[in-house]
XYZ file of C-alpha atoms in Angstrom:
491
model
C -8.411 -28.450 -0.042
C -6.837 -25.760 2.147
C -7.698 -25.419 5.799
C -10.900 -23.546 6.558
C -12.007 -21.007 9.093
C -14.957 -18.806 9.847
C -14.249 -15.078 9.752
C -16.386 -12.341 11.318
C -19.065 -10.684 9.266
C -17.941 -7.405 7.667
C -18.882 -4.210 9.434
C -22.293 -2.991 8.300
C -22.627 0.363 10.047
C -22.979 3.367 7.768
C -23.659 5.876 10.548
C -20.669 7.932 11.720
C -19.811 7.327 15.349
C -19.609 10.459 17.531
C -15.976 11.272 18.234
C -14.406 10.452 21.559
C -12.884 13.157 23.705
C -9.859 14.509 21.797
C -6.485 13.465 23.132
C -2.915 14.181 22.098
C -1.075 11.494 20.188
C 1.293 9.298 22.217
C 4.808 10.752 22.576
C 6.391 7.861 20.616
C 3.853 8.067 17.765
C 5.614 8.027 14.387
C 4.791 10.848 11.980
C 5.793 9.501 8.608
C 5.358 9.727 4.881
C 5.535 6.963 2.289
C 6.688 6.407 -1.281
C 7.482 3.473 -3.555
C 10.537 2.783 -5.703
C 9.082 2.823 -9.214
C 7.009 5.910 -8.501
C 9.916 8.135 -7.460
C 13.383 6.737 -8.197
C 13.812 7.005 -11.965
C 17.294 5.859 -13.078
C 15.703 2.735 -14.494
C 18.771 1.691 -16.476
C 21.505 2.697 -14.025
C 23.825 0.590 -11.856
C 22.651 -2.754 -13.168
C 18.904 -2.308 -12.782
C 16.821 -4.274 -15.304
C 13.141 -3.882 -16.238
C 10.351 -4.682 -13.838
C 6.792 -5.454 -14.868
C 5.979 -1.762 -14.464
C 8.696 -0.761 -16.909
C 7.219 -3.148 -19.451
C 3.601 -2.202 -18.711
C 4.153 1.557 -18.828
C 6.012 1.277 -22.145
C 3.140 -0.694 -23.679
C 0.926 1.663 -25.726
C -2.426 2.402 -24.127
C -1.618 1.123 -20.660
C -0.899 4.422 -18.885
C -2.327 7.917 -19.249
C -0.489 9.715 -22.022
C 1.945 6.818 -22.333
C 3.785 8.170 -19.287
C 6.397 6.039 -17.534
C 8.555 5.993 -14.420
C 11.799 6.255 -16.405
C 12.664 9.527 -14.659
C 9.783 9.890 -12.209
C 10.949 12.505 -9.661
C 14.614 11.526 -9.964
C 14.878 10.505 -6.299
C 17.781 8.193 -7.155
C 19.957 11.247 -7.731
C 18.191 13.688 -5.384
C 17.707 11.530 -2.298
C 19.949 13.646 -0.070
C 17.927 16.775 -0.786
C 14.707 14.803 -0.347
C 15.804 13.515 3.067
C 16.804 17.027 4.130
C 13.319 18.156 3.092
C 11.767 15.383 5.184
C 13.724 16.624 8.181
C 12.537 20.202 7.641
C 8.981 18.904 7.528
C 9.388 17.251 10.926
C 9.036 13.646 9.780
C 10.139 11.053 12.309
C 9.732 8.097 9.931
C 9.933 7.401 6.212
C 8.524 4.343 4.499
C 10.055 3.447 1.131
C 10.288 0.340 -1.001
C 13.209 -1.522 -2.524
C 13.329 -2.041 -6.288
C 13.754 -5.818 -6.571
C 15.245 -5.542 -10.078
C 17.750 -2.956 -8.860
C 19.022 -5.376 -6.207
C 18.557 -8.706 -7.994
C 18.067 -7.929 -11.693
C 16.817 -11.321 -12.831
C 14.924 -12.059 -9.629
C 17.378 -14.800 -8.775
C 21.061 -15.211 -8.009
C 23.495 -12.875 -6.264
C 22.784 -9.232 -5.518
C 24.127 -6.300 -7.465
C 26.023 -4.363 -4.814
C 25.645 -1.052 -6.686
C 21.902 -1.375 -6.275
C 22.142 -2.232 -2.609
C 24.579 0.627 -2.102
C 21.895 3.146 -3.070
C 19.663 1.890 -0.278
C 22.572 1.802 2.161
C 23.248 5.469 1.393
C 19.572 6.343 1.713
C 19.266 4.603 5.083
C 22.420 6.276 6.379
C 21.099 9.669 5.298
C 17.784 9.055 7.057
C 19.481 7.968 10.270
C 21.751 11.002 10.166
C 18.593 13.149 10.228
C 16.955 11.094 13.032
C 14.317 9.709 10.673
C 13.395 6.048 11.185
C 13.509 4.068 7.931
C 10.716 1.580 7.271
C 11.533 -0.742 4.370
C 8.904 -2.359 2.152
C 10.367 -5.242 0.205
C 7.722 -5.417 -2.518
C 5.596 -2.578 -3.873
C 4.371 -4.140 -7.141
C 7.586 -4.046 -9.252
C 8.320 -7.710 -9.988
C 11.458 -8.291 -12.098
C 10.292 -8.864 -15.664
C 12.270 -12.095 -15.965
C 10.195 -13.605 -13.154
C 6.997 -12.527 -14.894
C 8.290 -14.121 -18.098
C 8.639 -17.349 -16.105
C 4.981 -17.127 -14.992
C 4.926 -14.360 -12.375
C 2.940 -14.528 -9.157
C 0.578 -17.283 -10.378
C 3.644 -19.570 -10.220
C 4.826 -20.974 -6.905
C 8.486 -20.447 -7.728
C 8.041 -16.663 -7.505
C 7.352 -16.982 -3.775
C 10.579 -18.972 -3.347
C 12.508 -16.314 -5.250
C 11.018 -13.641 -3.004
C 12.341 -15.406 0.085
C 15.866 -15.341 -1.382
C 15.485 -11.651 -2.189
C 14.226 -10.931 1.347
C 17.298 -12.584 2.834
C 19.615 -10.536 0.582
C 18.047 -7.236 1.626
C 17.776 -8.265 5.271
C 21.471 -9.150 5.311
C 22.388 -5.801 3.738
C 20.198 -3.444 5.770
C 19.056 -5.337 8.837
C 21.760 -3.856 11.041
C 20.371 -0.326 10.500
C 16.694 -0.735 9.624
C 14.424 -1.941 12.404
C 11.002 -1.753 10.706
C 10.257 -4.104 7.809
C 7.205 -4.715 5.641
C 7.093 -7.744 3.353
C 4.382 -6.755 0.839
C 2.410 -3.642 0.057
C -1.217 -4.186 -0.939
C -0.985 -7.731 -2.297
C -4.640 -7.379 -3.330
C -3.603 -4.935 -6.048
C -0.736 -7.162 -7.190
C -3.002 -10.188 -7.513
C -6.361 -8.857 -8.640
C -5.510 -5.684 -10.549
C -2.387 -7.222 -12.068
C -3.781 -10.627 -13.040
C -7.574 -10.185 -12.838
C -8.724 -6.865 -14.304
C -5.377 -6.101 -15.953
C -5.351 -2.387 -15.071
C -2.007 -2.823 -13.271
C 1.151 -4.556 -14.390
C 1.562 -7.127 -15.786
C -1.859 -6.500 -17.306
C -3.172 -10.064 -17.404
C -6.883 -10.891 -17.259
C -7.289 -14.390 -15.866
C -9.513 -14.873 -12.827
C -8.008 -18.232 -11.846
C -4.492 -16.814 -12.195
C -5.414 -13.931 -9.898
C -6.399 -16.360 -7.127
C -3.203 -18.360 -7.609
C -1.270 -15.101 -7.457
C -2.997 -14.188 -4.195
C -1.974 -17.488 -2.633
C 1.619 -17.233 -3.785
C 1.817 -13.660 -2.485
C 0.624 -15.032 0.849
C 3.289 -17.712 0.641
C 5.911 -15.108 -0.265
C 4.940 -13.117 2.813
C 5.361 -16.132 5.078
C 8.623 -17.294 3.541
C 9.922 -13.729 3.380
C 9.101 -13.153 7.042
C 11.060 -16.247 8.019
C 13.977 -15.220 5.790
C 14.102 -11.738 7.293
C 14.073 -13.072 10.819
C 16.921 -15.453 10.012
C 18.981 -12.608 8.545
C 18.369 -9.795 11.024
C 18.770 -8.922 14.703
C 15.866 -10.010 16.891
C 15.056 -6.387 17.774
C 13.749 -5.776 14.251
C 10.032 -5.954 13.505
C 8.250 -7.509 10.531
C 4.812 -6.489 9.263
C 2.708 -6.500 6.094
C 0.682 -3.614 4.615
C -2.816 -4.573 3.505
C -5.277 -2.327 1.704
C -8.066 -3.884 3.709
C -11.454 -2.617 2.591
C -14.237 -1.290 4.767
C -17.084 -3.073 2.985
C -20.588 -1.799 3.657
C -23.875 -3.179 2.291
C -26.286 -0.835 0.556
C -29.068 -2.117 2.801
C -29.709 -4.731 5.469
C -31.447 -6.938 2.922
C -29.980 -10.464 3.199
C -28.896 -10.383 -0.453
C -26.928 -7.171 0.108
C -25.375 -8.564 3.284
C -24.305 -11.661 1.355
C -22.813 -9.461 -1.382
C -20.840 -7.533 1.231
C -19.578 -10.770 2.709
C -18.297 -11.971 -0.664
C -16.416 -8.736 -1.301
C -15.050 -8.721 2.244
C -13.683 -12.228 1.677
C -12.015 -11.180 -1.595
C -10.682 -7.873 -0.305
C -9.699 -8.914 3.210
C -10.157 -12.562 4.139
C -8.080 -13.854 1.225
C -5.019 -12.292 2.889
C -5.679 -11.831 6.575
C -7.245 -15.286 6.842
C -4.023 -17.141 5.945
C -1.633 -14.535 7.392
C -3.341 -14.065 10.750
C -5.307 -17.298 11.223
C -3.643 -19.832 8.991
C -6.736 -20.560 6.896
C -8.868 -19.271 4.046
C -12.523 -18.414 4.788
C -14.986 -21.186 3.940
C -17.211 -18.645 2.243
C -14.352 -17.535 -0.035
C -13.609 -21.084 -1.133
C -17.282 -21.714 -1.832
C -17.836 -18.479 -3.767
C -14.799 -19.051 -5.997
C -15.261 -22.777 -6.558
C -16.351 -22.162 -10.158
C -13.088 -20.309 -10.801
C -10.556 -22.596 -9.104
C -10.422 -25.785 -7.083
C -7.635 -24.280 -4.914
C -5.402 -27.271 -5.662
C -2.471 -24.842 -5.823
C -2.613 -24.693 -2.003
C -0.270 -27.479 -0.932
C -0.060 -29.274 2.390
C 1.859 -27.163 4.846
C 1.417 -23.881 2.952
C -0.880 -22.347 5.544
C 1.582 -23.040 8.327
C 4.339 -21.372 6.286
C 2.146 -18.333 5.662
C 0.998 -17.836 9.258
C 4.173 -16.429 10.748
C 3.922 -14.346 13.926
C 3.818 -10.661 13.051
C 5.191 -7.785 15.110
C 2.742 -5.272 13.645
C 0.134 -4.854 10.918
C 0.041 -2.044 8.369
C -3.317 -0.739 7.163
C -3.752 1.335 4.001
C -7.009 3.243 3.736
C -8.522 5.690 1.259
C -12.290 5.201 0.977
C -15.003 2.720 1.984
C -16.656 0.242 -0.383
C -20.441 0.173 -0.788
C -22.033 -2.867 -2.458
C -25.314 -4.586 -3.144
C -26.628 -7.650 -4.861
C -27.300 -7.081 -8.548
C -30.810 -6.183 -9.633
C -32.137 -7.886 -12.728
C -31.719 -4.620 -14.672
C -28.222 -3.820 -13.375
C -25.919 -2.567 -16.116
C -23.077 -0.099 -16.624
C -19.474 0.229 -15.503
C -18.200 -1.276 -12.258
C -17.829 1.634 -9.810
C -15.307 -0.025 -7.487
C -12.708 2.748 -7.773
C -10.056 0.448 -9.249
C -9.895 1.590 -12.859
C -11.859 0.757 -15.987
C -11.679 -2.745 -17.418
C -13.998 -5.221 -19.073
C -12.558 -7.807 -16.681
C -13.411 -7.937 -12.997
C -10.851 -7.991 -10.166
C -13.472 -9.780 -8.049
C -13.467 -13.462 -9.104
C -16.690 -15.225 -8.277
C -18.446 -11.944 -7.466
C -19.275 -10.589 -10.906
C -22.925 -10.148 -9.896
C -22.087 -7.786 -7.028
C -22.812 -4.112 -7.756
C -20.479 -1.378 -6.474
C -21.953 1.999 -5.603
C -20.441 5.441 -5.169
C -20.775 6.374 -1.523
C -22.259 9.842 -0.959
C -20.135 12.823 -0.001
C -17.208 14.899 -1.218
C -14.642 13.175 -3.410
C -10.987 13.480 -4.240
C -9.595 13.760 -7.770
C -9.517 9.961 -7.841
C -13.308 9.974 -7.484
C -12.988 8.385 -4.030
C -15.436 9.493 -1.359
C -13.904 11.141 1.700
C -15.045 9.262 4.807
C -12.779 9.232 7.886
C -15.247 7.008 9.762
C -14.073 4.172 7.553
C -10.525 4.510 8.866
C -11.764 4.379 12.447
C -13.872 1.301 11.623
C -10.911 -0.381 9.933
C -8.542 0.232 12.841
C -11.053 -0.984 15.401
C -11.820 -4.114 13.377
C -8.179 -5.155 13.294
C -7.623 -4.068 16.879
C -10.330 -6.559 17.841
C -9.395 -9.329 15.410
C -5.661 -9.278 16.145
C -6.062 -9.023 19.930
C -3.948 -5.942 20.375
C -1.305 -6.421 17.665
C 0.389 -3.029 17.121
C -1.066 -1.214 14.114
C 0.297 1.398 11.732
C -1.592 3.393 9.122
C 0.955 2.779 6.387
C -0.889 4.732 3.675
C -3.571 7.391 3.754
C -3.931 10.473 1.604
C -5.750 12.213 -1.202
C -5.162 13.428 -4.756
C -6.165 16.951 -5.666
C -5.602 19.186 -8.689
C -2.833 21.231 -7.079
C -1.223 24.186 -8.859
C 1.176 26.910 -7.700
C -0.221 30.414 -7.261
C 1.485 33.450 -8.917
C 3.904 33.612 -5.978
C 4.893 29.963 -6.401
C 3.072 28.767 -3.293
C 0.804 25.729 -3.399
C -2.294 25.987 -1.244
C -4.249 22.755 -0.778
C -6.893 23.372 1.908
C -8.842 20.290 0.771
C -5.903 18.034 1.661
C -5.499 19.714 5.042
C -9.156 19.043 5.813
C -8.714 15.459 4.616
C -5.683 14.909 6.856
C -7.342 16.552 9.844
C -10.383 14.318 9.484
C -8.440 11.082 9.066
C -5.874 11.816 11.761
C -8.785 12.668 14.067
C -10.158 9.209 13.290
C -6.783 7.683 14.203
C -6.678 9.652 17.436
C -10.224 8.531 18.277
C -9.254 4.895 17.651
C -6.328 5.302 20.049
C -8.721 6.771 22.639
C -10.945 3.728 22.052
C -8.088 1.398 22.956
C -6.379 0.608 19.643
C -2.585 0.378 19.718
C -1.838 2.595 16.708
C 1.840 3.516 16.696
C 2.282 5.591 13.574
C 0.814 7.225 10.486
C 2.434 7.381 7.044
C 1.020 10.037 4.773
C 0.655 9.042 1.142
C 2.568 10.511 -0.373
C 5.659 12.489 0.532
C 5.626 14.147 -2.889
C 3.829 14.091 -6.206
C 4.999 11.199 -8.361
C 4.164 8.643 -11.041
C 0.698 7.419 -10.089
C 0.771 4.063 -11.876
C -1.716 3.804 -14.767
C -2.797 7.413 -14.144
C 0.668 8.669 -15.065
C 1.478 12.078 -13.623
C -2.080 13.398 -13.700
C -2.966 12.600 -10.075
C -1.082 14.485 -7.371
C -1.097 12.797 -3.950
C 1.968 14.576 -2.587
C 2.308 16.881 0.387
C 5.212 18.310 -1.637
C 4.512 19.702 -5.103
C 6.884 18.573 -7.862
C 7.355 20.554 -11.041
C 8.083 17.606 -13.319
C 9.859 19.756 -15.911
C 12.415 21.140 -13.449
C 12.125 18.605 -10.584
C 11.702 21.539 -8.178
C 10.090 20.524 -4.873
C 7.692 22.938 -3.146
C 6.024 21.991 0.155
C 2.277 22.534 -0.081
C 0.266 24.084 2.720
C -0.632 20.565 3.837
C 3.045 19.719 4.314
C 3.432 22.701 6.645
C 0.265 21.732 8.518
C 1.541 18.157 8.869
C 4.917 19.504 10.060
C 3.188 21.338 12.901
C 1.186 18.252 13.812
C 4.355 16.161 13.933
C 6.199 18.701 16.061
C 3.421 19.150 18.612
C 1.761 15.743 18.650
C -1.610 17.481 18.278
C -3.726 18.474 15.290
C -3.588 22.155 14.363
C -6.794 23.828 13.165
C -7.498 23.268 9.490
C -6.774 26.942 8.892
C -3.227 26.705 10.339
C -1.342 26.140 7.108
C 0.817 29.188 6.517
């Protein structure tokens, strides 16, 4: 059995905390935006790139809205220079992007394809020429298909292959890129990819999803060590977790226990091993009917728990849960897509509720207090480890007006509220060093295809024309001044 630990109870407050006295953001605060390779690059068959699991998944009938794929996406592979120039005009000081593993190492093993690496070298050079700090994410869900054919993340060998890939990319870019992130949202990779099947590779096996989670943890640890061996010591290594703010519907003991189970599956399954070197006892107990955890080998937890230089937090909406009533029925309202299979192994009797309030086009409730709660939780649990908000944003039904302008006042209000929560967390003592808006521009939104627009920049998919929305101009002014303009300051 793996090592055990006790983790704190999840936060239970549902009452917004009055804001602290407003303060300007620190002078060195990074104002960034984020993207991922499969969502924007296109060029899926160029320069040696081979299919990833998302190529296969999106080309499988019925898996994505309208059968849409990332074959072209927003053609960033060919338009990156213009995109970087646009970032500079929008005042960004940092840009977080991911590497396409199958563009660099097409089979997931063996030597690199230099043509693939050369694209990222050119991109990094272009960013640096515009004084924009690059932040590289090694893995944002696009596993080479050949590795999935060999078993994917439920197999231990995939973690070993990831370490080799990390060393290749670290060797190639480590002299110019100082900020590194091993994995983006491993929860989605494990539990949506192998549990509910709404993400690639579309498998529905609860035990496999828990094995995948462990091997993603192992990949993070091995990848961190590989990066550090390949790069200058000045570089930093982090991980981006979509840690959930889990709130119980009531203070009834059954609802509190339900919240604890979801907190373990959303948070403890990753931050337990990564930050403490152990899985929560309560997680192991709750999932004992699914797996015996024999895939955790002696020494794994020590390999996973590598010292981190920072922690990335992705936040969109809180999670509200309760214990199931005897009459409970209907779809699972957890915000993670429709499936007959649960991404919550061992917690099938937990009920997810829509939290009250305004919602985005994703159906996610807008609640900036959750971001403040999340930051303060990890500020306390990591004893001052530097934090970054590596994703935060909202999808709205944006359309150009007759003059070609795109007004998105809802997104401006969303950003103002969430950046105010970040600023309040800083005032409360949290060491938050940057914010990455999701997303720089509209793009392929996974199983939702092109129907959900998260971008601060509008993309006409037919012409690939980029048009900054009002929110992009508002964010530009925030970045330039280090303060938050009024929500009406968007022209």
